[in-house]
Tab-separated table of C-alpha atoms in Angstrom:
chain	number	residue	atom	x	y	z
A	229	MET	CA	96.504	104.175	77.345
A	230	SER	CA	95.553	102.201	74.243
A	231	LEU	CA	93.007	99.396	74.297
A	232	ASN	CA	94.223	95.923	73.455
A	233	THR	CA	91.088	94.427	71.938
A	234	ALA	CA	92.564	90.940	72.242
A	235	ASP	CA	92.608	91.332	76.007
A	236	VAL	CA	89.730	89.977	78.057
A	237	GLN	CA	88.921	91.046	81.559
A	238	THR	CA	89.288	87.683	83.259
A	239	THR	CA	93.013	87.514	82.450
A	240	ARG	CA	93.573	90.375	84.881
A	241	TRP	CA	92.652	88.087	87.786
A	242	SER	CA	94.975	85.225	86.888
A	243	ALA	CA	97.648	86.393	89.352
A	244	PHE	CA	95.282	87.747	92.013
A	245	PRO	CA	96.323	89.004	94.546
A	246	THR	CA	99.098	91.104	93.023
A	247	GLY	CA	100.602	92.752	96.093
A	248	ALA	CA	101.580	96.368	96.686
A	249	LYS	CA	101.092	97.518	93.082
A	250	HIS	CA	97.311	97.384	93.430
A	251	HIS	CA	94.552	98.010	95.920
A	252	GLU	CA	92.612	94.750	95.933
A	253	VAL	CA	89.047	94.070	97.061
A	254	TRP	CA	87.744	90.515	96.747
A	255	ASN	CA	84.643	88.837	98.144
A	256	ASP	CA	84.023	85.131	97.578
A	257	PHE	CA	80.999	84.995	99.897
A	258	VAL	CA	81.698	82.156	102.269
A	259	ASP	CA	79.171	83.830	104.571
A	260	ALA	CA	76.047	85.927	104.039
A	261	ALA	CA	77.666	89.283	103.384
A	262	GLY	CA	81.387	88.793	102.984
A	263	PRO	CA	84.163	90.798	104.676
A	264	GLY	CA	83.885	94.540	104.182
A	265	ILE	CA	80.430	94.242	102.572
A	266	THR	CA	77.219	95.900	103.761
A	267	SER	CA	73.970	94.247	102.700
A	268	THR	CA	70.794	96.319	102.455
A	269	PRO	CA	67.312	94.808	101.978
A	270	ILE	CA	64.998	96.565	99.513
A	271	ALA	CA	61.266	96.431	100.349
A	272	ASN	CA	61.678	93.455	102.706
A	273	GLY	CA	64.021	91.516	100.455
A	274	THR	CA	66.627	89.199	101.979
A	275	VAL	CA	70.337	88.366	101.778
A	276	SER	CA	71.429	84.847	102.724
A	277	HIS	CA	74.339	82.460	102.287
A	278	VAL	CA	73.499	79.452	100.125
A	279	ALA	CA	74.838	76.395	101.934
A	280	ASP	CA	76.810	73.615	100.267
A	281	LEU	CA	77.458	75.300	96.937
A	282	ALA	CA	80.956	75.244	95.455
A	283	ASN	CA	83.028	78.426	95.860
A	284	GLY	CA	80.534	80.309	98.086
A	285	VAL	CA	77.323	82.000	96.933
A	286	VAL	CA	75.221	84.742	98.500
A	287	ARG	CA	71.565	84.959	97.459
A	288	LEU	CA	69.639	88.204	97.057
A	289	ALA	CA	65.902	87.464	97.099
A	290	ASN	CA	62.703	89.445	96.935
A	291	ASN	CA	59.994	88.965	99.548
A	292	GLY	CA	58.257	86.460	97.315
A	293	SER	CA	55.106	88.428	96.648
A	294	ASP	CA	55.952	92.030	95.681
A	295	ASP	CA	57.393	93.798	92.676
A	296	ASP	CA	60.452	96.048	93.304
A	297	SER	CA	61.690	93.974	96.244
A	298	GLY	CA	65.283	92.777	96.527
A	299	ALA	CA	68.615	93.710	98.090
A	300	GLN	CA	71.977	95.282	97.425
A	301	LEU	CA	75.579	94.562	98.377
A	302	GLN	CA	78.088	97.375	98.718
A	303	GLY	CA	81.570	97.896	100.066
A	304	SER	CA	81.384	99.092	103.665
A	305	MET	CA	83.995	101.742	102.865
A	306	GLU	CA	84.560	103.845	99.760
A	307	SER	CA	88.127	102.886	98.824
A	308	ILE	CA	88.209	102.753	95.015
A	309	ALA	CA	89.593	105.957	93.537
A	310	LEU	CA	89.973	106.600	89.804
A	311	ALA	CA	93.357	108.326	89.609
A	312	THR	CA	94.900	109.989	86.546
A	313	SER	CA	96.858	107.636	84.257
A	314	LYS	CA	95.732	104.583	86.255
A	315	GLU	CA	93.453	101.617	85.564
A	316	THR	CA	90.692	100.086	87.677
A	317	TRP	CA	88.978	96.743	87.088
A	318	ALA	CA	85.770	95.485	88.698
A	319	GLU	CA	84.123	92.133	88.118
A	320	CYS	CA	81.151	90.117	89.405
A	321	ARG	CA	79.865	86.620	88.654
A	322	LEU	CA	76.149	86.135	89.224
A	323	ALA	CA	72.994	84.377	88.050
A	324	LEU	CA	69.447	85.750	87.858
A	325	SER	CA	66.523	83.372	88.244
A	326	ASP	CA	64.611	85.652	85.851
A	327	ALA	CA	66.790	87.727	83.535
A	328	THR	CA	63.855	89.734	82.199
A	329	GLN	CA	61.659	90.450	85.225
A	330	SER	CA	64.347	92.132	87.328
A	331	SER	CA	66.563	95.205	87.402
A	332	LEU	CA	70.285	95.065	88.156
A	333	PHE	CA	73.335	97.300	88.642
A	334	VAL	CA	76.880	95.934	88.969
A	335	GLY	CA	80.023	98.048	89.245
A	336	LEU	CA	81.298	100.998	91.275
A	337	SER	CA	79.114	103.522	93.080
A	338	VAL	CA	79.204	106.006	95.913
A	339	THR	CA	77.839	104.420	99.064
A	340	ASP	CA	74.075	104.759	98.873
A	341	ALA	CA	71.335	102.688	100.496
A	342	SER	CA	69.225	103.263	97.358
A	343	ILE	CA	71.392	102.802	94.269
A	344	GLN	CA	68.270	102.081	92.223
A	345	HIS	CA	65.018	104.007	92.121
A	346	ALA	CA	62.327	102.487	94.332
A	347	SER	CA	59.873	101.857	91.504
A	348	THR	CA	61.206	103.216	88.191
A	349	ASP	CA	63.413	100.687	86.395
A	350	THR	CA	64.232	102.263	83.023
A	351	LEU	CA	67.675	102.976	81.594
A	352	ALA	CA	67.028	106.723	81.766
A	353	ALA	CA	65.730	106.854	85.345
A	354	GLY	CA	66.440	103.529	87.054
A	355	LEU	CA	69.580	104.654	88.903
A	356	THR	CA	69.428	107.310	91.611
A	357	CYS	CA	72.965	107.202	93.034
A	358	THR	CA	74.827	110.397	92.167
A	359	ASP	CA	78.076	108.819	90.940
A	360	ALA	CA	78.632	105.370	89.444
A	361	ILE	CA	80.308	103.357	86.688
A	362	GLY	CA	79.082	99.909	85.724
A	363	VAL	CA	76.505	97.849	83.876
A	364	TYR	CA	72.757	98.259	84.312
A	365	LYS	CA	69.879	96.014	83.270
A	366	PRO	CA	66.436	97.649	83.265
A	367	ASP	CA	63.327	95.724	84.254
A	368	GLY	CA	61.309	94.132	81.461
A	369	GLU	CA	64.283	93.175	79.302
A	370	ALA	CA	67.372	90.980	79.587
A	371	THR	CA	69.615	93.609	77.966
A	372	LEU	CA	72.700	95.087	79.634
A	373	TYR	CA	73.882	98.691	79.146
A	374	GLY	CA	77.057	100.447	80.249
A	375	VAL	CA	76.582	103.574	82.374
A	376	VAL	CA	78.742	106.400	83.733
A	377	ARG	CA	77.178	108.789	86.256
A	378	ARG	CA	78.666	111.916	87.811
A	379	ASP	CA	76.633	114.374	89.863
A	380	SER	CA	73.466	112.532	88.713
A	381	ILE	CA	74.206	113.151	85.012
A	382	GLN	CA	74.298	109.855	83.117
A	383	ALA	CA	75.906	108.676	79.900
A	384	SER	CA	75.031	105.222	78.607
A	385	THR	CA	75.897	102.793	75.824
A	386	GLY	CA	73.589	100.958	73.505
A	387	SER	CA	72.875	97.287	74.113
A	388	LEU	CA	75.896	95.297	75.315
A	389	GLY	CA	74.217	91.902	75.109
A	390	SER	CA	71.699	89.894	77.078
A	391	LEU	CA	71.599	87.730	80.194
A	392	SER	CA	69.901	84.334	80.377
A	393	ASP	CA	67.677	82.879	83.082
A	394	ALA	CA	69.374	80.772	85.777
A	395	THR	CA	72.767	81.111	84.079
A	396	TYR	CA	75.981	82.423	85.613
A	397	HIS	CA	77.442	85.417	83.788
A	398	VAL	CA	80.574	87.467	84.482
A	399	LEU	CA	79.914	91.219	84.343
A	400	GLY	CA	82.812	93.635	84.348
A	401	VAL	CA	84.080	97.144	83.819
A	402	ARG	CA	87.594	98.480	83.242
A	403	VAL	CA	88.249	102.191	83.684
A	404	SER	CA	91.356	103.647	82.061
A	405	MET	CA	92.022	107.228	83.132
A	406	THR	CA	94.088	109.628	81.035
A	407	ALA	CA	96.618	112.166	82.317
A	408	SER	CA	93.868	114.830	82.287
A	409	ALA	CA	91.904	115.109	85.523
A	410	GLY	CA	88.462	113.536	85.184
A	411	ALA	CA	88.995	112.152	81.676
A	412	GLY	CA	88.973	108.461	80.908
A	413	THR	CA	87.283	105.539	79.195
A	414	ALA	CA	85.073	102.895	80.761
A	415	TYR	CA	85.114	99.526	78.969
A	416	PHE	CA	82.241	97.121	79.592
A	417	TYR	CA	82.482	93.326	79.480
A	418	LEU	CA	80.064	90.403	79.434
A	419	ASP	CA	81.552	86.946	80.031
A	420	GLY	CA	85.051	88.243	79.372
A	421	VAL	CA	84.243	89.876	76.030
A	422	LEU	CA	84.529	93.630	75.471
A	423	LEU	CA	81.163	94.840	74.174
A	424	GLY	CA	81.096	98.631	74.604
A	425	GLN	CA	82.802	101.721	75.969
A	426	ILE	CA	82.203	105.294	77.078
A	427	PHE	CA	84.784	108.083	76.967
A	428	SER	CA	84.039	110.914	79.364
A	429	THR	CA	85.814	114.045	80.545
A	430	THR	CA	83.637	114.021	83.673
A	431	MET	CA	84.377	110.668	85.259
A	432	PRO	CA	83.713	110.402	89.030
A	433	TYR	CA	87.470	110.472	89.579
A	434	SER	CA	89.591	110.552	92.747
A	435	ALA	CA	89.450	114.313	93.362
A	436	GLU	CA	85.653	114.247	93.058
A	437	GLU	CA	84.536	110.926	94.576
A	438	VAL	CA	85.830	107.668	96.013
A	439	LEU	CA	83.682	104.675	95.075
A	440	ALA	CA	82.719	101.257	96.419
A	441	LEU	CA	82.019	97.883	94.825
A	442	SER	CA	78.273	97.548	94.356
A	443	VAL	CA	75.538	95.114	93.324
A	444	ALA	CA	71.917	96.282	93.430
A	445	TRP	CA	69.092	93.962	92.374
A	446	LYS	CA	65.288	94.125	92.443
A	447	SER	CA	62.545	91.806	91.253
A	448	GLY	CA	60.351	92.954	88.405
A	449	ALA	CA	57.263	90.915	89.182
A	450	ALA	CA	55.180	89.931	92.195
A	451	ALA	CA	56.591	86.398	92.374
A	452	ALA	CA	59.627	84.739	93.948
A	453	LYS	CA	62.876	85.857	92.239
A	454	THR	CA	66.569	85.549	93.152
A	455	CYS	CA	70.016	86.863	92.248
A	456	ASP	CA	72.885	84.525	93.207
A	457	VAL	CA	76.279	86.248	93.545
A	458	ASP	CA	79.358	84.019	93.333
A	459	TYR	CA	82.064	86.664	93.665
A	460	LEU	CA	82.631	90.421	93.560
A	461	GLY	CA	86.030	92.030	93.216
A	462	ALA	CA	88.072	95.033	92.145
A	463	LEU	CA	91.702	95.687	91.276
A	464	VAL	CA	92.877	99.313	91.458
A	465	GLU	CA	96.244	100.403	90.106
A	466	ARG	CA	98.074	102.450	92.743
């Protein structure tokens, strides 16, 4: 498949849902977790529904006094398979109270109660899940990077751009698999704009792993921090 650089990720959702041609997962968070979502506190962090906000928002929060506290959201079932010659899209809209003093992963991962390392928050060592595709923001910087992990071996992009404090951003990834098993390209988006890509012959594809939508967030300082998630969705070509 060739990349249409004029395309932006958000156009893919304009006709959502699309029926039998795609496997669709969508969470708009009208309650604390959302249907088919498992929430996991990290070091006594919390997950709560924010009342009276338009469109539904779930808040991941640290415990208010510790570094490396937070929470993660993940599909209760691994149902997203990267099949040969097919495309998969995943997208999340969220806002960080502190875009620098926090670490964040958004995308697709194997189900894992500890997607991020408990205390190390660098690009090289911040993720501990074996298989994943998405965007990662290390602690101590507001910069996003694209990552592809298979069997704990990671490939990453350079800087994709930066997040801002208390500002909603749309983070996304599109995976386009070739006809060769395990080979494909992951395209990474920030606010609908394509900013980087990784081609790999060792994608965590359908014969190797089935993945789940995932958001994992931790505070990067011993003070109250939050991550507000508006929506989380995926569209998988059958």
